[in-house]
mmCIF file of C-alpha atoms and ligand atoms in Angstrom:
data_model
loop_
_atom_site.group_PDB
_atom_site.id
_atom_site.type_symbol
_atom_site.label_atom_id
_atom_site.label_comp_id
_atom_site.label_asym_id
_atom_site.label_seq_id
_atom_site.Cartn_x
_atom_site.Cartn_y
_atom_site.Cartn_z
ATOM 1 C CA MET A 1 127.106 105.347 15.401
ATOM 2 C CA ASN A 2 130.702 104.653 16.379
ATOM 3 C CA THR A 3 132.175 108.140 16.186
ATOM 4 C CA THR A 4 135.867 108.075 16.975
ATOM 5 C CA THR A 5 136.518 111.737 17.617
ATOM 6 C CA LEU A 6 134.844 115.038 18.308
ATOM 7 C CA ALA A 7 131.443 114.978 19.874
ATOM 8 C CA ALA A 8 128.924 117.560 18.707
ATOM 9 C CA GLY A 9 129.474 121.011 20.100
ATOM 10 C CA THR A 10 133.019 120.567 21.366
ATOM 11 C CA THR A 11 135.535 123.187 20.403
ATOM 12 C CA GLY A 12 138.534 120.884 20.630
ATOM 13 C CA ARG A 13 140.967 120.327 17.820
ATOM 14 C CA PRO A 14 141.736 116.787 16.610
ATOM 15 C CA THR A 15 144.156 114.897 18.826
ATOM 16 C CA GLU A 16 147.080 112.776 17.620
ATOM 17 C CA GLN A 17 144.800 109.784 18.139
ATOM 18 C CA ASP A 18 142.223 111.338 15.822
ATOM 19 C CA TRP A 19 144.846 111.925 13.131
ATOM 20 C CA ALA A 20 146.063 108.337 13.494
ATOM 21 C CA ALA A 21 142.492 107.055 13.139
ATOM 22 C CA ALA A 22 142.059 109.132 9.977
ATOM 23 C CA VAL A 23 145.354 107.897 8.516
ATOM 24 C CA ASN A 24 144.236 104.317 9.214
ATOM 25 C CA ALA A 25 140.860 104.978 7.614
ATOM 26 C CA VAL A 26 142.545 106.218 4.443
ATOM 27 C CA ARG A 27 144.946 103.251 4.458
ATOM 28 C CA SER A 28 141.913 100.928 4.400
ATOM 29 C CA GLY A 29 141.075 102.495 1.052
ATOM 30 C CA LEU A 30 144.552 101.792 -0.313
ATOM 31 C CA ARG A 31 144.163 98.014 -0.421
ATOM 32 C CA PRO A 32 144.368 96.639 -3.968
ATOM 33 C CA GLY A 33 140.967 96.842 -5.637
ATOM 34 C CA ALA A 34 139.447 99.054 -2.938
ATOM 35 C CA ARG A 35 136.667 101.333 -4.163
ATOM 36 C CA VAL A 36 136.817 104.891 -2.818
ATOM 37 C CA LEU A 37 134.028 107.468 -2.954
ATOM 38 C CA LEU A 38 134.600 111.130 -2.121
ATOM 39 C CA VAL A 39 131.588 113.378 -1.483
ATOM 40 C CA CYS A 40 131.405 117.102 -0.738
ATOM 41 C CA HIS A 41 128.407 119.162 0.335
ATOM 42 C CA VAL A 42 125.445 120.143 -1.813
ATOM 43 C CA ASN A 43 125.853 123.342 -3.827
ATOM 44 C CA PRO A 44 129.617 123.066 -3.351
ATOM 45 C CA ASP A 45 131.781 126.118 -2.750
ATOM 46 C CA GLY A 46 135.505 126.478 -3.400
ATOM 47 C CA ASP A 47 136.482 124.721 -0.183
ATOM 48 C CA ALA A 48 134.136 121.768 -0.694
ATOM 49 C CA LEU A 49 135.267 121.144 -4.275
ATOM 50 C CA GLY A 50 138.899 122.114 -3.844
ATOM 51 C CA SER A 51 139.538 120.026 -0.743
ATOM 52 C CA MET A 52 137.792 117.028 -2.341
ATOM 53 C CA LEU A 53 139.559 117.245 -5.711
ATOM 54 C CA GLY A 54 142.930 118.030 -4.093
ATOM 55 C CA PHE A 55 142.576 115.039 -1.790
ATOM 56 C CA ALA A 56 141.438 112.865 -4.711
ATOM 57 C CA GLN A 57 144.667 113.566 -6.553
ATOM 58 C CA GLY A 58 146.605 112.634 -3.440
ATOM 59 C CA LEU A 59 144.774 109.308 -3.284
ATOM 60 C CA ARG A 60 145.635 108.697 -6.926
ATOM 61 C CA LYS A 61 149.288 109.218 -6.059
ATOM 62 C CA LEU A 62 148.911 106.663 -3.292
ATOM 63 C CA GLY A 63 147.733 104.147 -5.879
ATOM 64 C CA VAL A 64 143.947 104.287 -5.585
ATOM 65 C CA THR A 65 142.555 103.347 -8.995
ATOM 66 C CA SER A 66 138.838 103.044 -8.283
ATOM 67 C CA LEU A 67 138.072 106.610 -7.282
ATOM 68 C CA GLN A 68 134.864 108.618 -7.655
ATOM 69 C CA CYS A 69 134.150 112.213 -6.650
ATOM 70 C CA THR A 70 130.644 113.627 -6.463
ATOM 71 C CA PHE A 71 128.167 115.856 -4.642
ATOM 72 C CA PRO A 72 124.378 115.879 -4.292
ATOM 73 C CA GLY A 73 122.341 117.601 -6.968
ATOM 74 C CA ALA A 74 122.988 118.456 -10.586
ATOM 75 C CA LEU A 75 126.582 117.932 -11.659
ATOM 76 C CA SER A 76 127.450 121.472 -12.580
ATOM 77 C CA VAL A 77 130.345 123.573 -11.339
ATOM 78 C CA PRO A 78 130.247 127.389 -11.656
ATOM 79 C CA GLU A 79 132.883 128.574 -14.105
ATOM 80 C CA PRO A 80 134.956 130.546 -11.562
ATOM 81 C CA LEU A 81 135.418 127.283 -9.633
ATOM 82 C CA HIS A 82 136.662 125.198 -12.532
ATOM 83 C CA MET A 83 139.840 123.482 -11.371
ATOM 84 C CA PRO A 84 142.101 120.507 -12.107
ATOM 85 C CA ALA A 85 140.848 116.927 -11.684
ATOM 86 C CA MET A 86 137.244 117.753 -12.535
ATOM 87 C CA ASP A 87 137.365 114.673 -14.776
ATOM 88 C CA LEU A 88 137.005 112.667 -11.537
ATOM 89 C CA LEU A 89 133.523 114.113 -10.968
ATOM 90 C CA ILE A 90 130.636 111.759 -11.638
ATOM 91 C CA PRO A 91 126.856 112.325 -11.269
ATOM 92 C CA GLU A 92 125.530 111.335 -7.835
ATOM 93 C CA GLY A 93 123.397 108.635 -9.466
ATOM 94 C CA ALA A 94 126.553 106.858 -10.645
ATOM 95 C CA ALA A 95 128.148 106.820 -7.190
ATOM 96 C CA ASP A 96 129.197 103.434 -5.792
ATOM 97 C CA PRO A 97 126.304 102.221 -3.598
ATOM 98 C CA ALA A 98 128.649 100.575 -1.045
ATOM 99 C CA PRO A 99 132.232 101.811 -1.319
ATOM 100 C CA ASP A 100 135.088 100.418 0.770
ATOM 101 C CA LEU A 101 135.985 103.940 1.851
ATOM 102 C CA LEU A 102 133.815 107.058 1.915
ATOM 103 C CA VAL A 103 135.358 110.457 2.643
ATOM 104 C CA THR A 104 133.158 113.552 3.055
ATOM 105 C CA PHE A 105 134.421 117.130 2.680
ATOM 106 C CA ASP A 106 133.214 120.378 4.275
ATOM 107 C CA ALA A 107 129.827 118.905 5.231
ATOM 108 C CA ALA A 108 128.789 120.007 8.719
ATOM 109 C CA SER A 109 125.780 117.715 8.919
ATOM 110 C CA GLU A 110 124.408 114.625 7.228
ATOM 111 C CA SER A 111 121.713 116.698 5.511
ATOM 112 C CA ARG A 112 124.435 118.412 3.479
ATOM 113 C CA LEU A 113 125.076 115.069 1.762
ATOM 114 C CA GLY A 114 121.573 114.925 0.248
ATOM 115 C CA ALA A 115 120.655 111.552 -1.220
ATOM 116 C CA LEU A 116 124.243 110.341 -0.755
ATOM 117 C CA VAL A 117 123.768 110.256 3.021
ATOM 118 C CA ASP A 118 123.063 106.505 2.913
ATOM 119 C CA ARG A 119 126.716 105.880 2.010
ATOM 120 C CA LEU A 120 127.546 106.688 5.660
ATOM 121 C CA GLU A 121 125.823 103.377 6.447
ATOM 122 C CA THR A 122 126.766 101.317 3.398
ATOM 123 C CA ALA A 123 130.467 102.250 3.218
ATOM 124 C CA THR A 124 132.820 99.896 5.079
ATOM 125 C CA VAL A 125 134.724 102.889 6.455
ATOM 126 C CA SER A 126 133.525 106.506 6.482
ATOM 127 C CA LEU A 127 135.793 109.447 7.210
ATOM 128 C CA VAL A 128 134.493 112.985 7.736
ATOM 129 C CA LEU A 129 136.866 115.882 7.008
ATOM 130 C CA ASP A 130 135.483 119.242 8.098
ATOM 131 C CA HIS A 131 136.102 122.495 9.953
ATOM 132 C CA HIS A 132 132.633 123.642 11.054
ATOM 133 C CA ALA A 133 132.162 124.159 14.792
ATOM 134 C CA SER A 134 128.541 123.161 14.163
ATOM 135 C CA ASN A 135 129.606 119.707 12.852
ATOM 136 C CA THR A 136 127.181 117.182 14.286
ATOM 137 C CA GLY A 137 129.738 114.395 14.743
ATOM 138 C CA PHE A 138 128.633 111.891 12.104
ATOM 139 C CA GLY A 139 130.796 109.314 10.313
ATOM 140 C CA LYS A 140 132.652 106.304 11.709
ATOM 141 C CA VAL A 141 135.858 108.329 11.837
ATOM 142 C CA SER A 142 135.650 112.097 12.017
ATOM 143 C CA LEU A 143 138.389 114.671 11.691
ATOM 144 C CA VAL A 144 136.861 118.062 12.405
ATOM 145 C CA ASP A 145 139.061 121.026 13.248
ATOM 146 C CA PRO A 146 136.916 124.047 14.156
ATOM 147 C CA CYS A 147 140.090 126.155 14.289
ATOM 148 C CA ALA A 148 140.999 125.360 10.672
ATOM 149 C CA ALA A 149 140.235 128.133 8.197
ATOM 150 C CA ALA A 150 139.143 125.636 5.559
ATOM 151 C CA THR A 151 138.525 121.930 5.147
ATOM 152 C CA SER A 152 141.512 122.015 2.797
ATOM 153 C CA VAL A 153 143.749 122.761 5.806
ATOM 154 C CA VAL A 154 142.598 119.457 7.313
ATOM 155 C CA ALA A 155 142.850 117.613 3.983
ATOM 156 C CA ALA A 156 146.357 118.968 3.291
ATOM 157 C CA GLU A 157 147.579 117.953 6.748
ATOM 158 C CA LEU A 158 146.182 114.457 6.276
ATOM 159 C CA LEU A 159 147.943 114.193 2.900
ATOM 160 C CA ARG A 160 151.174 115.356 4.549
ATOM 161 C CA ARG A 161 150.825 112.659 7.205
ATOM 162 C CA LEU A 162 150.313 110.131 4.407
ATOM 163 C CA ASP A 163 153.595 111.339 2.835
ATOM 164 C CA VAL A 164 151.925 112.467 -0.379
ATOM 165 C CA PRO A 165 154.112 114.969 -2.250
ATOM 166 C CA LEU A 166 152.271 118.053 -3.560
ATOM 167 C CA ASP A 167 152.164 118.718 -7.265
ATOM 168 C CA ARG A 168 150.913 121.809 -9.093
ATOM 169 C CA GLU A 169 147.428 120.529 -9.906
ATOM 170 C CA MET A 170 146.804 119.191 -6.407
ATOM 171 C CA ALA A 171 148.097 122.486 -4.992
ATOM 172 C CA GLU A 172 145.772 124.498 -7.227
ATOM 173 C CA CYS A 173 142.703 122.691 -5.860
ATOM 174 C CA LEU A 174 143.819 123.025 -2.232
ATOM 175 C CA TYR A 175 144.720 126.691 -2.798
ATOM 176 C CA ILE A 176 141.330 127.520 -4.333
ATOM 177 C CA ALA A 177 139.745 125.968 -1.254
ATOM 178 C CA LEU A 178 141.983 127.975 1.072
ATOM 179 C CA VAL A 179 141.705 131.309 -0.713
ATOM 180 C CA THR A 180 137.901 131.132 -0.952
ATOM 181 C CA ASP A 181 137.253 130.125 2.670
ATOM 182 C CA THR A 182 139.685 132.726 4.042
ATOM 183 C CA GLY A 183 138.333 135.483 1.773
ATOM 184 C CA SER A 184 141.823 135.887 0.277
ATOM 185 C CA PHE A 185 143.544 135.477 3.647
ATOM 186 C CA LYS A 186 141.474 138.201 5.300
ATOM 187 C CA PHE A 187 139.191 136.344 7.702
ATOM 188 C CA ASP A 188 139.849 135.758 11.400
ATOM 189 C CA LEU A 189 141.052 132.175 11.117
ATOM 190 C CA THR A 190 143.942 133.216 8.861
ATOM 191 C CA THR A 191 146.632 131.819 11.144
ATOM 192 C CA PRO A 192 150.373 131.275 10.629
ATOM 193 C CA GLU A 193 149.398 127.678 9.753
ATOM 194 C CA VAL A 194 147.238 128.991 6.893
ATOM 195 C CA HIS A 195 150.082 131.060 5.466
ATOM 196 C CA GLU A 196 152.506 128.145 5.876
ATOM 197 C CA LEU A 197 150.178 125.933 3.881
ATOM 198 C CA ALA A 198 149.704 128.691 1.287
ATOM 199 C CA ALA A 199 153.496 128.974 0.989
ATOM 200 C CA ARG A 200 153.786 125.233 0.313
ATOM 201 C CA LEU A 201 151.000 125.426 -2.279
ATOM 202 C CA VAL A 202 152.477 128.461 -4.048
ATOM 203 C CA ALA A 203 155.877 126.744 -4.063
ATOM 204 C CA ALA A 204 154.280 123.878 -5.997
ATOM 205 C CA GLY A 205 154.025 126.242 -8.964
ATOM 206 C CA ILE A 206 150.450 127.536 -9.015
ATOM 207 C CA ASP A 207 149.558 130.830 -10.747
ATOM 208 C CA VAL A 208 148.190 132.837 -7.828
ATOM 209 C CA GLY A 209 147.316 135.912 -9.910
ATOM 210 C CA ALA A 210 145.354 133.966 -12.507
ATOM 211 C CA ILE A 211 143.452 132.037 -9.823
ATOM 212 C CA SER A 212 142.504 135.232 -7.952
ATOM 213 C CA ARG A 213 141.396 137.024 -11.118
ATOM 214 C CA ARG A 214 139.232 134.074 -12.158
ATOM 215 C CA ILE A 215 137.585 133.585 -8.773
ATOM 216 C CA PHE A 216 137.290 137.084 -7.297
ATOM 217 C CA ASP A 217 137.961 139.724 -9.922
ATOM 218 C CA SER A 218 135.942 138.625 -12.909
ATOM 219 C CA ARG A 219 132.200 139.070 -13.324
ATOM 220 C CA PRO A 220 129.892 139.415 -16.346
ATOM 221 C CA PHE A 221 128.753 142.988 -17.022
ATOM 222 C CA GLY A 222 125.150 141.898 -16.426
ATOM 223 C CA ALA A 223 126.097 140.654 -12.961
ATOM 224 C CA VAL A 224 127.768 143.964 -12.104
ATOM 225 C CA ARG A 225 124.614 145.856 -13.095
ATOM 226 C CA MET A 226 122.423 143.402 -11.187
ATOM 227 C CA PHE A 227 124.610 143.771 -8.066
ATOM 228 C CA GLY A 228 124.124 147.545 -8.345
ATOM 229 C CA GLU A 229 120.343 147.183 -8.445
ATOM 230 C CA VAL A 230 120.170 144.689 -5.585
ATOM 231 C CA MET A 231 122.490 146.815 -3.427
ATOM 232 C CA GLY A 232 120.417 149.874 -4.330
ATOM 233 C CA ARG A 233 117.511 148.234 -2.482
ATOM 234 C CA ALA A 234 119.584 147.204 0.568
ATOM 235 C CA GLN A 235 118.217 148.232 3.952
ATOM 236 C CA LEU A 236 120.104 149.275 7.074
ATOM 237 C CA GLU A 237 118.532 148.831 10.512
ATOM 238 C CA PRO A 238 120.917 150.406 13.035
ATOM 239 C CA GLU A 239 118.725 149.401 16.003
ATOM 240 C CA SER A 240 118.696 145.668 15.163
ATOM 241 C CA ALA A 241 121.058 143.137 16.755
ATOM 242 C CA GLY A 242 120.892 144.965 20.091
ATOM 243 C CA GLY A 243 121.911 148.236 18.458
ATOM 244 C CA ARG A 244 124.860 146.701 16.613
ATOM 245 C CA GLY A 245 123.063 147.060 13.300
ATOM 246 C CA LEU A 246 121.702 144.790 10.594
ATOM 247 C CA VAL A 247 122.014 145.321 6.851
ATOM 248 C CA TYR A 248 120.168 143.158 4.381
ATOM 249 C CA ALA A 249 119.674 142.782 0.646
ATOM 250 C CA VAL A 250 117.277 140.630 -1.344
ATOM 251 C CA ALA A 251 118.074 139.200 -4.791
ATOM 252 C CA THR A 252 115.096 137.730 -6.612
ATOM 253 C CA LEU A 253 114.597 135.388 -9.541
ATOM 254 C CA ASP A 254 113.350 138.465 -11.430
ATOM 255 C CA ASP A 255 116.736 140.135 -10.882
ATOM 256 C CA LEU A 256 118.483 137.088 -12.366
ATOM 257 C CA ALA A 257 116.065 136.901 -15.297
ATOM 258 C CA LYS A 258 116.247 140.618 -16.059
ATOM 259 C CA HIS A 259 120.023 140.524 -16.289
ATOM 260 C CA GLN A 260 120.172 136.989 -17.716
ATOM 261 C CA GLN A 261 122.476 135.762 -14.973
ATOM 262 C CA PRO A 262 122.894 132.256 -13.513
ATOM 263 C CA PRO A 263 122.247 131.966 -9.736
ATOM 264 C CA TYR A 264 125.894 131.270 -8.861
ATOM 265 C CA VAL A 265 126.968 134.850 -9.623
ATOM 266 C CA LEU A 266 125.099 135.876 -6.459
ATOM 267 C CA GLU A 267 127.589 133.975 -4.277
ATOM 268 C CA ALA A 268 129.934 136.983 -4.398
ATOM 269 C CA LEU A 269 127.275 139.549 -3.468
ATOM 270 C CA ILE A 270 127.425 138.940 0.294
ATOM 271 C CA ASP A 271 130.876 140.567 0.263
ATOM 272 C CA SER A 272 129.305 143.871 -0.827
ATOM 273 C CA VAL A 273 126.624 143.601 1.854
ATOM 274 C CA ARG A 274 128.949 142.700 4.715
ATOM 275 C CA CYS A 275 131.241 145.707 4.207
ATOM 276 C CA VAL A 276 128.572 148.143 5.458
ATOM 277 C CA ALA A 277 130.320 149.807 8.397
ATOM 278 C CA GLU A 278 127.161 150.624 10.349
ATOM 279 C CA ALA A 279 126.071 146.987 10.723
ATOM 280 C CA ASP A 280 127.550 144.088 12.678
ATOM 281 C CA VAL A 281 125.337 141.618 10.846
ATOM 282 C CA ALA A 282 124.826 141.278 7.094
ATOM 283 C CA LEU A 283 122.099 139.223 5.515
ATOM 284 C CA LEU A 284 121.584 138.285 1.865
ATOM 285 C CA LEU A 285 118.506 136.465 0.599
ATOM 286 C CA LYS A 286 118.929 134.729 -2.750
ATOM 287 C CA GLN A 287 115.644 133.490 -4.171
ATOM 288 C CA VAL A 288 115.853 129.947 -5.550
ATOM 289 C CA ALA A 289 112.082 129.292 -5.982
ATOM 290 C CA PRO A 290 108.962 131.444 -5.416
ATOM 291 C CA ALA A 291 108.928 130.718 -1.659
ATOM 292 C CA GLU A 292 112.462 129.404 -1.140
ATOM 293 C CA TRP A 293 115.613 131.377 -0.410
ATOM 294 C CA ALA A 294 119.288 130.578 0.052
ATOM 295 C CA VAL A 295 120.293 132.807 2.945
ATOM 296 C CA SER A 296 123.831 134.001 3.696
ATOM 297 C CA MET A 297 124.713 135.651 6.994
ATOM 298 C CA ARG A 298 127.910 137.347 8.139
ATOM 299 C CA SER A 299 128.880 138.851 11.498
ATOM 300 C CA LYS A 300 131.733 141.173 12.388
ATOM 301 C CA GLY A 301 132.020 139.575 15.826
ATOM 302 C CA GLY A 302 129.082 140.751 17.902
ATOM 303 C CA ALA A 303 126.541 138.170 16.807
ATOM 304 C CA ASP A 304 126.926 134.406 16.442
ATOM 305 C CA VAL A 305 125.235 133.805 13.091
ATOM 306 C CA SER A 306 125.982 130.071 13.195
ATOM 307 C CA ARG A 307 123.554 129.706 16.114
ATOM 308 C CA ILE A 308 120.822 131.435 14.121
ATOM 309 C CA ALA A 309 121.559 129.341 11.029
ATOM 310 C CA VAL A 310 121.387 126.093 13.016
ATOM 311 C CA GLU A 311 118.096 127.188 14.629
ATOM 312 C CA LEU A 312 116.710 127.836 11.158
ATOM 313 C CA GLY A 313 117.840 124.485 9.752
ATOM 314 C CA GLY A 314 121.279 125.405 8.358
ATOM 315 C CA GLY A 315 124.780 125.724 9.719
ATOM 316 C CA GLY A 316 128.178 127.316 9.296
ATOM 317 C CA HIS A 317 130.625 129.276 11.393
ATOM 318 C CA ARG A 318 130.208 131.908 14.116
ATOM 319 C CA LEU A 319 130.923 134.728 11.663
ATOM 320 C CA ALA A 320 129.682 133.158 8.397
ATOM 321 C CA ALA A 321 126.681 130.894 8.134
ATOM 322 C CA GLY A 322 123.657 130.108 6.018
ATOM 323 C CA PHE A 323 120.380 128.245 5.732
ATOM 324 C CA THR A 324 117.505 127.617 3.344
ATOM 325 C CA GLY A 325 114.519 129.806 4.211
ATOM 326 C CA HIS A 326 110.882 129.228 3.272
ATOM 327 C CA GLY A 327 108.151 131.837 2.882
ATOM 328 C CA THR A 328 108.405 135.480 1.928
ATOM 329 C CA ALA A 329 111.612 137.508 2.173
ATOM 330 C CA GLU A 330 110.064 139.620 4.926
ATOM 331 C CA GLN A 331 109.170 136.503 6.968
ATOM 332 C CA ILE A 332 112.749 135.264 6.781
ATOM 333 C CA ILE A 333 114.228 138.651 7.659
ATOM 334 C CA ASP A 334 111.811 138.797 10.602
ATOM 335 C CA ALA A 335 112.905 135.365 11.821
ATOM 336 C CA VAL A 336 116.558 136.414 11.733
ATOM 337 C CA ARG A 337 115.794 139.789 13.323
ATOM 338 C CA GLY A 338 114.029 138.086 16.231
ATOM 339 C CA ARG A 339 116.827 135.600 16.841
ATOM 340 C CA LEU A 340 119.406 138.380 16.646
ATOM 341 C CA ALA A 341 117.539 140.409 19.257
ATOM 342 C CA ALA A 342 117.473 137.340 21.526
ATOM 343 C CA GLN A 343 121.293 137.124 21.453
ATOM 344 C CA PHE A 344 121.754 140.483 23.153
HETATM 345 P P1 5GP B 1 127.584 131.034 2.320
HETATM 346 O O1 5GP B 1 126.813 132.143 2.948
HETATM 347 O O2 5GP B 1 128.881 131.530 1.761
HETATM 348 O O3 5GP B 1 126.786 130.246 1.357
HETATM 349 O O4 5GP B 1 127.938 130.027 3.494
HETATM 350 C C1 5GP B 1 128.604 130.447 4.662
HETATM 351 C C2 5GP B 1 128.823 129.245 5.550
HETATM 352 O O5 5GP B 1 127.569 128.725 5.964
HETATM 353 C C3 5GP B 1 129.557 128.094 4.900
HETATM 354 O O6 5GP B 1 130.412 127.527 5.879
HETATM 355 C C4 5GP B 1 128.485 127.116 4.519
HETATM 356 O O7 5GP B 1 128.950 125.824 4.561
HETATM 357 C C5 5GP B 1 127.424 127.375 5.575
HETATM 358 N N1 5GP B 1 126.093 127.213 4.990
HETATM 359 C C6 5GP B 1 125.518 127.984 4.051
HETATM 360 N N2 5GP B 1 124.284 127.562 3.740
HETATM 361 C C7 5GP B 1 124.061 126.472 4.506
HETATM 362 C C8 5GP B 1 122.951 125.566 4.663
HETATM 363 O O8 5GP B 1 121.903 125.673 4.009
HETATM 364 N N3 5GP B 1 123.116 124.553 5.563
HETATM 365 C C9 5GP B 1 124.255 124.406 6.293
HETATM 366 N N4 5GP B 1 124.338 123.376 7.148
HETATM 367 N N5 5GP B 1 125.290 125.238 6.184
HETATM 368 C C10 5GP B 1 125.212 126.267 5.311
HETATM 369 MN MN1 MN B 2 134.696 125.294 4.281
#
């Protein structure tokens, strides 16, 4: 595959040449009649959806009329992540089989594109926008900045280079992406560049308080009670991770059923697990089928959880990563425990 920029495993930021290649890739999608398909990763989070829908609105401003946005799997977006431009979302089955331009968002590997992965071959031009250090270097043109706090930082910079003016709705999508991936501007990659972008987005007229309340500070009563029960069963292993400590919690389908909660409410639970002071590493297992678990991992700096996630078939960042685990909860915890021990 003719990859123009970062090779797998490099830590380099995009060069001016890389930005120019990305600008050219987008321009190929601006020709009259061009069909553009935007795809973000499966089970999209705020950054995946927000960077895609923010960028989509920018493309509309540039005159793109044939524009589809989608992601693999069922077309449902958790309520806290509802945002402008969701009318552009179409089911994956309706996605153009051979678009003129394909742009992917926040996907670190081809597997994150599910059944839409074939568009990397069928699209005339494919552009990958991402910020995962574990990005495998797919796509004809790839713009991956492992130092960017969110894919929306990359998307916003590309829009700026294309001279697209920000409006409120575009800014809301890009802000949701930024605020979710930085944990409300608290995580380590919260650089001056992040705050400068946030300032531009806020200046476009978004309602920061309302967005924060909707995304972070609002939860059904049943979810609050369920969180309490799951956290009540959490386990701390001070000797794990070479003595740096591991804390883990397990949320089952029974927990969801008992409290009549949809699975997405569990996305916020890792934040309660990771604040345990005695542990460098936090682990949350979210059951999605009898022997299948969505696993979230966080590190405070001692462990590289991205390495463990990649070894177990997933990906992510050094301090925040995940994978899909198969088997019993104890088997998965054991697998992580062993790989953690091997890091020290
Ligand atoms: P979270 O724990 O919040 O779901 O995800 C943390 C980070 O790990 C995100 O950057 C996310 O993209 C990545 N991640 C989570 N689950 C998976 C997975 O199953 N596969 C891959 N490749 N990355 C994942
Ligand atoms: Mn992201």
